[in-house]
Coordinates of C-alpha atoms and ligand atoms in Angstrom, one line a residue:
X26 CA -5.7 -20.5 13.3
X27 CA -7.5 -23.2 15.2
X28 CA -9.3 -20.4 16.9
X29 CA -10.9 -19.4 13.6
X30 CA -12.0 -22.9 12.8
X31 CA -13.4 -23.4 16.2
X32 CA -15.2 -20.2 15.9
X33 CA -16.7 -21.3 12.6
X34 CA -17.8 -24.6 14.0
X35 CA -19.4 -23.0 17.0
X36 CA -21.2 -20.5 14.9
X37 CA -22.7 -23.3 12.7
X38 CA -23.6 -25.3 15.8
X39 CA -25.5 -22.4 17.2
X40 CA -27.6 -22.1 14.0
X41 CA -26.0 -18.9 12.7
X42 CA -26.7 -18.8 9.0
X43 CA -24.4 -15.9 7.7
X44 CA -20.7 -15.7 8.4
X45 CA -18.2 -13.3 7.1
X46 CA -14.7 -14.8 6.9
X47 CA -12.1 -12.2 6.7
X48 CA -9.2 -13.5 4.7
X49 CA -7.5 -13.0 1.3
X50 CA -6.5 -16.6 1.1
X51 CA -9.5 -17.9 -0.8
X52 CA -8.1 -21.3 -1.6
X53 CA -7.0 -22.0 2.0
X54 CA -10.4 -20.9 3.5
X55 CA -12.4 -22.9 0.9
X56 CA -10.4 -26.0 1.6
X57 CA -11.1 -25.6 5.3
X58 CA -14.8 -25.0 4.6
X59 CA -15.0 -28.2 2.6
X60 CA -13.7 -30.1 5.6
X61 CA -16.0 -28.3 8.0
X62 CA -19.0 -29.0 5.8
X63 CA -18.1 -32.7 5.9
X64 CA -17.4 -32.8 9.6
X65 CA -20.2 -30.6 10.9
X66 CA -22.9 -30.7 8.3
X67 CA -22.1 -34.2 6.9
X68 CA -22.4 -32.9 3.4
X69 CA -20.1 -32.2 0.4
X70 CA -22.6 -29.8 -1.0
X71 CA -20.5 -26.7 -1.5
X72 CA -21.5 -23.9 -3.9
X73 CA -19.4 -20.9 -5.0
X74 CA -20.4 -17.5 -6.2
X75 CA -18.4 -14.8 -7.9
X76 CA -19.5 -11.8 -9.9
X77 CA -18.3 -13.1 -13.3
X78 CA -19.7 -16.6 -13.1
X79 CA -22.6 -16.4 -10.7
X80 CA -23.1 -19.7 -8.8
X81 CA -20.9 -22.7 -9.5
X82 CA -22.3 -26.0 -8.3
X83 CA -20.7 -29.4 -8.9
X84 CA -18.3 -27.6 -11.3
X85 CA -21.2 -26.3 -13.4
X86 CA -22.3 -22.7 -13.5
X87 CA -25.9 -22.0 -12.8
X88 CA -27.6 -19.7 -15.3
X89 CA -28.8 -16.3 -14.2
X90 CA -27.2 -16.2 -10.8
X91 CA -24.7 -13.4 -11.3
X92 CA -27.1 -11.1 -9.6
X93 CA -26.4 -11.7 -5.9
X94 CA -30.1 -11.3 -5.1
X95 CA -31.0 -14.1 -7.5
X96 CA -28.1 -16.2 -6.2
X97 CA -29.2 -15.9 -2.6
X98 CA -32.8 -16.8 -3.7
X99 CA -31.5 -19.8 -5.6
X100 CA -29.6 -21.1 -2.5
X101 CA -32.5 -20.3 -0.1
X102 CA -34.9 -22.4 -2.3
X103 CA -32.7 -25.5 -2.4
X104 CA -33.9 -28.4 -0.5
X105 CA -30.5 -29.7 0.7
X106 CA -28.2 -28.7 3.5
X107 CA -24.9 -27.1 2.4
X108 CA -22.7 -24.1 2.2
X109 CA -22.5 -21.3 -0.4
X110 CA -19.4 -19.2 -0.5
X111 CA -19.7 -15.7 -1.9
X112 CA -16.3 -14.4 -3.0
X113 CA -15.9 -10.7 -2.7
X114 CA -19.5 -9.8 -2.3
X115 CA -18.8 -7.1 0.3
X116 CA -18.1 -4.2 -2.0
X117 CA -21.5 -4.9 -3.6
X118 CA -23.3 -5.2 -0.3
X119 CA -22.1 -1.7 0.6
X120 CA -23.8 -0.2 -2.3
X121 CA -27.0 -2.2 -2.7
X122 CA -30.0 -2.0 -0.3
X123 CA -31.5 -4.9 -2.4
X124 CA -28.7 -7.3 -1.4
X125 CA -28.9 -6.1 2.3
X126 CA -32.7 -6.8 2.3
X127 CA -32.2 -10.2 0.7
X128 CA -29.5 -11.1 3.3
X129 CA -31.8 -10.1 6.1
X130 CA -34.5 -12.3 4.6
X131 CA -32.1 -15.2 4.3
X132 CA -31.0 -14.7 7.8
X133 CA -34.5 -15.3 9.1
X134 CA -35.2 -18.2 6.7
X135 CA -32.0 -20.1 7.1
X136 CA -31.4 -19.7 10.9
X137 CA -31.0 -23.2 12.3
X138 CA -31.5 -24.8 8.8
X139 CA -28.0 -26.2 8.3
X140 CA -27.7 -24.0 5.3
X141 CA -24.9 -21.6 5.5
X142 CA -24.0 -18.4 3.6
X143 CA -20.3 -17.6 3.8
X144 CA -19.1 -14.2 2.8
X145 CA -15.4 -14.5 2.0
X146 CA -13.3 -11.4 1.4
X147 CA -10.4 -9.7 3.1
X148 CA -12.4 -6.9 4.6
X149 CA -15.3 -6.7 7.0
X150 CA -16.8 -3.2 6.4
X151 CA -20.6 -3.6 6.5
X152 CA -23.3 -1.0 6.6
X153 CA -24.9 -0.8 10.1
X154 CA -28.2 -2.1 8.8
X155 CA -26.7 -5.6 8.2
X156 CA -24.1 -5.8 10.9
X157 CA -26.2 -7.6 13.4
X158 CA -27.0 -10.5 11.2
X159 CA -23.4 -11.4 10.3
X160 CA -20.9 -13.2 12.4
X161 CA -17.4 -12.0 11.6
X162 CA -14.5 -14.4 11.8
X163 CA -10.9 -13.4 11.1
X164 CA -8.9 -16.1 9.4
X165 CA -5.6 -14.6 10.2
X166 CA -2.2 -14.9 8.5
X167 CA 0.6 -16.4 10.6
X168 CA 1.9 -13.9 13.1
X169 CA 5.4 -12.9 13.9
X170 CA 6.1 -15.8 16.2
X171 CA 4.8 -18.4 13.8
X172 CA 7.0 -17.0 11.1
X173 CA 9.9 -16.9 13.5
X174 CA 9.4 -20.6 14.3
X175 CA 9.4 -21.4 10.6
X176 CA 12.4 -19.3 9.9
X177 CA 14.4 -20.7 12.8
X178 CA 13.6 -24.2 11.6
X179 CA 15.1 -23.3 8.2
X180 CA 18.2 -21.9 9.9
X181 CA 18.6 -25.1 11.9
X182 CA 18.4 -27.3 8.9
X183 CA 20.9 -25.1 7.1
X184 CA 23.4 -25.3 9.9
X185 CA 23.0 -29.0 10.2
X186 CA 23.8 -29.4 6.5
X187 CA 27.1 -27.6 7.2
X188 CA 26.3 -24.3 5.5
X189 CA 27.0 -21.0 7.2
X190 CA 24.7 -18.4 8.6
X191 CA 25.9 -14.8 8.5
X192 CA 23.1 -13.1 10.2
X193 CA 23.0 -11.2 13.4
X194 CA 19.9 -10.9 15.5
X195 CA 18.7 -7.8 13.8
X196 CA 19.1 -9.2 10.4
X197 CA 17.2 -12.4 11.4
X198 CA 14.4 -10.1 12.4
X199 CA 14.5 -8.4 9.0
X200 CA 13.9 -11.7 7.3
X201 CA 10.9 -12.5 9.5
X202 CA 9.4 -9.1 8.9
X203 CA 10.0 -9.5 5.2
X204 CA 7.9 -12.6 5.3
X205 CA 5.0 -11.0 7.1
X206 CA 1.9 -10.9 5.0
X207 CA 2.7 -14.3 3.4
X208 CA 0.9 -17.4 4.4
X209 CA 3.0 -20.1 6.1
X210 CA 3.0 -22.0 2.8
X211 CA 4.1 -19.0 0.9
X212 CA 6.7 -18.1 3.5
X213 CA 8.0 -21.6 3.4
X214 CA 8.4 -21.4 -0.4
X215 CA 9.9 -18.0 -0.2
X216 CA 12.6 -19.1 2.2
X217 CA 13.1 -22.3 0.3
X218 CA 13.7 -20.4 -3.0
X219 CA 15.9 -17.7 -1.4
X220 CA 18.2 -20.2 0.4
X221 CA 18.4 -22.9 -2.3
X222 CA 22.0 -23.7 -3.3
X223 CA 23.5 -21.0 -1.1
X224 CA 26.5 -22.0 0.9
X225 CA 26.1 -19.1 3.3
X226 CA 23.0 -17.1 4.3
X227 CA 23.4 -13.4 4.5
X228 CA 21.2 -10.4 4.6
X229 CA 21.3 -9.6 0.9
X230 CA 19.0 -12.6 0.3
X231 CA 16.2 -10.7 2.0
X232 CA 15.5 -9.1 -1.4
X233 CA 14.3 -12.4 -2.6
X234 CA 11.6 -12.5 0.0
X235 CA 10.6 -9.0 -1.1
X236 CA 10.5 -10.3 -4.7
X237 CA 8.2 -13.1 -3.6
X238 CA 5.8 -10.5 -2.2
X239 CA 6.1 -8.4 -5.3
X240 CA 4.9 -11.3 -7.3
X241 CA 1.8 -11.5 -5.1
X242 CA 1.2 -7.9 -5.9
X243 CA 1.7 -8.2 -9.6
X244 CA -1.5 -10.2 -9.8
X245 CA -3.1 -6.9 -9.0
X246 CA -3.2 -4.8 -12.1
X247 CA -3.5 -1.4 -10.4
X248 CA -0.5 -1.8 -8.1
X249 CA 3.1 -1.5 -9.2
X250 CA 6.1 -2.7 -7.2
X251 CA 8.9 -0.2 -7.0
X252 CA 12.4 -1.5 -6.4
X253 CA 14.5 0.6 -3.9
X254 CA 16.3 3.0 -6.2
X255 CA 16.6 6.2 -4.1
X256 CA 18.0 6.7 -0.6
X257 CA 18.0 9.6 1.8
X258 CA 21.3 10.8 0.2
X259 CA 19.5 11.3 -3.2
X260 CA 17.3 14.0 -1.7
X261 CA 18.7 17.5 -0.9
X262 CA 17.3 19.5 1.9
X263 CA 13.9 18.8 3.4
X264 CA 15.5 18.2 6.8
X265 CA 12.3 18.4 8.8
X266 CA 10.7 15.7 6.7
X267 CA 13.9 13.6 6.8
X268 CA 14.1 13.9 10.6
X269 CA 10.4 12.9 10.9
X270 CA 11.0 9.8 8.8
X271 CA 14.2 8.9 10.6
X272 CA 12.5 9.0 13.9
X273 CA 10.0 6.5 12.7
X274 CA 12.5 4.1 11.2
X275 CA 11.6 1.4 13.7
X276 CA 7.9 2.3 13.9
X277 CA 6.7 -1.1 12.7
X278 CA 8.8 -3.1 15.1
X279 CA 7.5 -5.1 18.0
X280 CA 9.6 -2.9 20.3
X281 CA 7.7 0.2 19.2
X282 CA 4.4 -1.5 20.0
X283 CA 5.6 -2.7 23.4
X284 CA 6.8 0.8 24.1
X285 CA 3.2 1.8 23.6
X286 CA 3.5 3.5 20.2
X287 CA 0.7 3.4 17.7
X288 CA 2.0 2.6 14.3
X289 CA 2.2 5.5 11.9
X290 CA -0.6 5.6 9.2
X291 CA 0.8 7.9 6.6
X292 CA 2.1 11.2 5.4
X293 CA 0.8 13.6 2.8
X294 CA 3.2 15.8 1.0
X295 CA 1.9 18.7 -1.0
X296 CA 3.6 21.6 -2.7
X297 CA 5.2 23.1 -5.7
X298 CA 5.9 20.9 -8.7
X299 CA 9.3 19.3 -9.1
X300 CA 10.5 19.9 -5.5
X301 CA 10.6 16.3 -4.3
X302 CA 7.1 15.1 -3.4
X303 CA 7.3 11.9 -5.3
X304 CA 11.0 11.5 -4.4
X305 CA 10.3 11.7 -0.7
X306 CA 7.7 8.9 -1.1
X307 CA 10.3 6.7 -2.8
X308 CA 13.0 7.2 -0.2
X309 CA 10.9 6.0 2.7
X310 CA 10.9 2.5 1.5
X311 CA 14.7 2.2 1.5
X312 CA 15.0 4.1 4.7
X313 CA 12.6 1.8 6.5
X314 CA 13.6 -1.2 4.5
X315 CA 10.1 -2.0 3.4
X316 CA 8.7 -2.9 0.0
X317 CA 7.1 0.0 -1.9
X318 CA 4.0 -0.3 -4.0
X319 CA 2.5 2.4 -6.1
X320 CA -1.3 2.6 -6.5
X321 CA -2.1 4.0 -9.9
X322 CA -5.5 5.7 -9.7
X323 CA -5.7 6.2 -13.4
X324 CA -5.6 2.4 -13.8
X325 CA -8.2 2.1 -11.1
X326 CA -10.5 4.2 -13.2
X327 CA -9.6 2.6 -16.5
X328 CA -11.8 -0.3 -15.8
X329 CA -9.1 -2.9 -16.5
X330 CA -9.4 -4.2 -13.0
X331 CA -13.2 -4.4 -13.1
X332 CA -15.4 -1.6 -11.7
X333 CA -13.2 1.1 -10.2
X334 CA -14.5 0.5 -6.7
X335 CA -13.8 -3.2 -6.9
X336 CA -10.3 -2.6 -8.3
X337 CA -9.6 -0.1 -5.6
X338 CA -10.9 -2.2 -2.7
X339 CA -9.1 -5.2 -4.0
X340 CA -5.8 -3.2 -4.2
X341 CA -6.2 -2.1 -0.6
X342 CA -6.9 -5.7 0.5
X343 CA -3.8 -6.9 -1.3
X344 CA -1.8 -4.2 0.5
X345 CA -3.3 -5.5 3.8
X346 CA -2.0 -8.9 2.9
X347 CA 1.6 -7.9 2.1
X348 CA 2.1 -5.7 5.1
X349 CA 4.4 -4.3 6.4
X350 CA 4.8 -2.2 3.3
X351 CA 4.6 1.4 1.9
X352 CA 1.7 2.3 -0.2
X353 CA 2.5 5.3 -2.5
X354 CA -0.5 7.1 -3.9
X355 CA 0.8 9.9 -6.2
X356 CA -1.4 12.8 -6.9
X357 CA -4.1 11.5 -4.7
X358 CA -6.5 14.3 -5.5
X359 CA -6.9 13.0 -9.0
X360 CA -8.5 9.8 -7.9
X361 CA -9.7 10.3 -4.4
X362 CA -11.9 13.4 -4.4
X363 CA -15.3 14.7 -3.7
X364 CA -15.1 17.2 -6.5
X365 CA -16.3 14.8 -9.2
X366 CA -20.0 14.4 -9.1
X367 CA -20.2 10.7 -10.1
X368 CA -21.1 8.2 -7.5
X369 CA -18.2 5.9 -8.3
X370 CA -15.6 8.4 -7.0
X371 CA -17.6 9.2 -3.9
X372 CA -17.8 5.5 -3.1
X373 CA -14.1 5.2 -3.5
X374 CA -13.5 8.2 -1.2
X375 CA -15.8 6.6 1.3
X376 CA -14.1 3.3 1.1
X377 CA -10.7 4.9 1.4
X378 CA -11.7 6.9 4.5
X379 CA -13.1 3.8 6.2
X380 CA -10.0 1.8 5.3
X381 CA -7.7 4.5 6.6
X382 CA -9.6 4.5 9.9
X383 CA -10.1 0.8 10.4
X384 CA -7.4 -1.2 8.7
X385 CA -5.1 -2.9 11.2
X386 CA -2.4 -3.9 8.8
X387 CA 1.0 -2.3 8.9
X388 CA 0.7 -0.1 5.8
X389 CA 2.2 3.3 5.7
X390 CA 0.6 5.6 3.1
X391 CA 2.8 8.0 1.3
X392 CA 0.5 10.3 -0.6
X393 CA 1.3 13.3 -2.7
X394 CA -1.0 16.1 -3.8
X395 CA -0.6 18.9 -6.3
X396 CA -4.1 20.5 -6.2
X397 CA -4.9 20.7 -2.6
X398 CA -8.1 22.5 -3.3
X399 CA -9.3 19.2 -4.9
X400 CA -8.8 17.3 -1.7
X401 CA -11.8 16.5 0.4
X402 CA -11.7 18.0 3.9
X403 CA -12.2 14.5 5.5
X404 CA -8.9 13.4 4.2
X405 CA -7.1 16.3 5.7
X406 CA -8.8 16.0 9.0
X407 CA -6.5 15.3 12.0
X408 CA -5.8 11.7 12.6
X409 CA -6.0 10.5 9.0
X410 CA -2.5 11.3 8.1
X411 CA 0.1 11.5 10.8
X412 CA 1.6 14.5 9.1
X413 CA 1.0 16.8 6.2
X414 CA 4.2 18.3 4.8
X415 CA 4.5 21.3 2.6
X416 CA 7.4 21.1 0.1
X417 CA 8.4 24.6 -1.0
X418 CA 10.9 25.7 -3.6
X419 CA 14.4 24.8 -2.3
X420 CA 16.2 27.3 -0.1
X421 CA 19.7 28.4 -1.0
X422 CA 21.3 25.8 1.2
X423 CA 19.0 23.2 -0.2
X424 CA 19.9 24.2 -3.8
X425 CA 23.6 23.7 -2.9
X426 CA 22.8 20.1 -1.8
X427 CA 20.7 19.5 -4.9
X428 CA 23.5 20.7 -7.2
X429 CA 26.0 18.5 -5.4
X430 CA 23.8 15.4 -5.6
X431 CA 23.0 15.7 -9.2
X432 CA 26.4 16.7 -10.4
X433 CA 28.0 13.8 -8.5
X434 CA 25.2 11.4 -9.6
X435 CA 25.9 12.2 -13.2
X436 CA 29.6 11.6 -12.9
X437 CA 31.0 15.2 -12.6
X438 CA 33.8 16.3 -10.4
X439 CA 32.0 18.6 -7.9
X440 CA 35.2 20.3 -6.8
X441 CA 35.4 22.0 -10.2
X442 CA 32.1 23.9 -9.5
X443 CA 31.4 26.9 -7.4
X444 CA 28.4 25.4 -5.7
X445 CA 27.5 28.4 -3.5
X446 CA 27.5 30.6 -6.5
X447 CA 25.3 28.3 -8.5
X448 CA 22.9 28.1 -5.7
X449 CA 22.9 31.9 -5.4
X450 CA 21.8 32.5 -8.9
X451 CA 19.1 29.8 -9.0
X452 CA 16.7 31.4 -6.5
X453 CA 13.3 30.3 -7.5
X454 CA 14.4 27.1 -9.3
X455 CA 12.9 23.7 -8.4
X456 CA 15.0 20.6 -7.8
X457 CA 13.8 19.1 -10.9
X458 CA 14.7 22.2 -12.9
X459 CA 18.2 22.3 -11.5
X460 CA 18.6 18.7 -12.5
X461 CA 17.3 19.4 -16.0
X462 CA 19.8 22.3 -16.4
X463 CA 22.7 20.0 -15.5
X464 CA 21.4 17.4 -18.1
X465 CA 21.1 20.0 -20.8
X466 CA 24.6 21.3 -20.0
X467 CA 26.0 17.9 -20.2
X468 CA 24.5 17.4 -23.7
X469 CA 26.3 20.6 -24.7
X470 CA 29.6 19.4 -23.3
X471 CA 29.2 16.0 -24.7
X472 CA 28.7 17.4 -28.2
X473 CA 31.9 19.3 -27.9
X474 CA 33.8 16.3 -26.6
X475 CA 34.6 17.8 -23.2
X476 CA 33.5 17.8 -19.6
X477 CA 30.7 19.9 -18.2
X478 CA 31.9 23.2 -16.8
X479 CA 30.3 26.0 -14.9
X480 CA 29.9 28.2 -17.9
X481 CA 27.7 25.7 -19.6
X482 CA 25.3 26.0 -16.6
X483 CA 25.5 29.8 -16.5
X484 CA 24.6 30.1 -20.2
X485 CA 21.5 27.9 -19.7
X486 CA 20.4 29.8 -16.6
X487 CA 20.7 33.0 -18.5
X488 CA 18.4 31.7 -21.2
X489 CA 15.7 30.2 -19.2
X490 CA 12.9 31.1 -16.8
X491 CA 11.9 28.9 -13.9
X492 CA 8.3 27.9 -13.5
X493 CA 8.1 29.9 -10.3
X494 CA 8.3 33.1 -12.2
X495 CA 5.4 32.4 -14.5
X496 CA 3.4 30.8 -11.7
X497 CA 3.9 33.4 -9.0
X498 CA 0.3 33.8 -8.2
X499 CA -0.4 30.1 -7.9
X500 CA 2.6 29.6 -5.7
X501 CA 1.5 32.4 -3.4
X502 CA -1.8 30.7 -3.1
X503 CA -0.3 27.3 -2.3
X504 CA 1.9 28.9 0.3
X505 CA -0.8 30.6 2.1
X506 CA -2.9 27.4 2.1
X507 CA 0.0 25.4 3.4
X508 CA 1.0 28.0 6.0
X509 CA -2.2 27.2 8.0
X510 CA -2.5 23.5 7.4
X511 CA 0.9 21.8 6.9
X512 CA 4.4 21.6 8.3
X513 CA 7.2 22.9 6.3
X514 CA 9.4 20.0 5.1
X515 CA 12.5 22.2 5.2
X516 CA 14.2 23.4 8.3
X517 CA 16.1 26.1 6.5
X518 CA 14.3 29.3 5.8
X519 CA 16.6 31.4 3.7
X520 CA 15.7 31.5 0.0
Ligands
ATP619 N1 15.1 18.0 -3.0 C1 15.6 17.3 -4.1 N2 16.8 16.8 -4.1 C2 17.3 16.1 -5.1 N3 16.7 16.0 -6.3 C3 15.4 16.6 -6.4 C4 14.8 17.2 -5.3 N4 13.6 17.7 -5.7 C5 13.5 17.3 -7.0 N5 14.6 16.6 -7.4 C6 14.8 16.0 -8.7 O1 13.6 16.2 -9.5 C7 13.0 15.1 -9.8 C8 11.5 15.3 -9.8 O2 11.1 15.4 -8.5 P1 9.7 14.8 -7.9 O3 9.2 13.8 -8.9 O4 9.9 14.4 -6.5 O5 8.8 16.1 -8.0 P2 7.3 16.3 -7.5 O6 7.3 17.2 -6.3 O7 6.7 15.0 -7.3 O8 6.7 17.1 -8.7 P3 5.4 16.9 -9.5 O9 4.4 17.7 -8.8 O10 5.7 17.5 -10.8 O11 5.1 15.5 -9.6 C9 13.4 14.0 -8.8 O12 13.4 12.7 -9.4 C10 14.8 14.5 -8.6 O13 15.7 14.0 -9.6
MG620 MG1 5.4 13.9 -8.4

């Protein structure tokens, strides 16, 4: 942290007029900047800009400064030394040659003037044409060791007060990882809340730390926190995919890094509807014990979070700040595509690709796609996702597992059902269709005040047609696409 502050001071001392401070902690950075203004520039003249209010100076908004170009002009023409902080200007810089031009002008005019433009946002993606003029400073979150210190202090004081600590080394680590992405203050408060009034500290309290992160996320309208509801055991078949995920269980650990492994970036699942694409995204979170957030692209485009690009970039920045975590983007082709002709979606695509390439946070993307033909080739290029899985209709053995899971899950005695036979006659049925048949059968049985039996299921199978029959052509197409570009999620091959 002191590094960042020294860096800022040195930059100012050398006459550098434009600094990008990379942080999502606006308040914290702004407090530091007030101190630095006082110490280095001997002034308390601090101006703020954001897109809704324009410039705020001495708690008053300045008229007609929402336009960044006018705001920069206003600041350049002032006669006093001071600092202006632009909050989240970066997404606008990326799409406006006018702002870039103005910043370059400001760079020349303000060099060595003791007037300083601060760009404050959690990212530092700039067009090449302006990169040279901007000094980039990362105002980092506390690292693992800082959080570890904090956590161990807590444990110390808990032990001293005579309370018990039921955590082994691995579980302690889990707590520290859970707090990653929080500031020291936030982590302090999260531990405080989690441990308050507890006579013994055990691993189940880690969910409270996740909850704290969740609250951070809820401030973002387009992200949704998903509690861990599904585990590996809720998903039948898909053994290749399961193996792949299990092998990466410790992928975000320090040990993996020391071993020389690059952290995984994400996986894309595509395939036939109702066969477990969304489900497989959900189970990663519980398998890896990381919080899961769903990014809703429909909400991004709804305008409720501001312009779609702004809402999108803000959501990704928020994810950066709660890492390590899983980011689930369902039906990614509906929002991140090059098939719409509007410029908004092409900017979102561009932003996403840059972020995927450059972000250093421990975020694993679990994306699903239905219409692969809608996906831009850049997204599918090697190196973006670690793996692309194709999820086909379940094989016979997989259908057996799916029957067992859903019959059991809904309170039926599995030993009363001939599972192999059920699997045999449901060739071509998706996991979701099998589940629906069991539910319909149970309604039948419930109405007749008895338990579900095999005959109920046979009757329904006899009367219905699975989607795969009506969609034969499409499925063929999907398969031939996947054959060349994706790995089969199932190990088993016998339909
Ligand atoms: N392999 C499976 N094992 C157990 N249940 C399954 C499996 N596949 C699907 N299901 C059941 O079907 C439901 C729907 O599956 P899911 O949402 O994952 O489908 P999807 O592939 O995302 O389909 P869509 O393209 O329609 O969104 C799951 O919540 C689950 O109950
Ligand atoms: Mg789905």
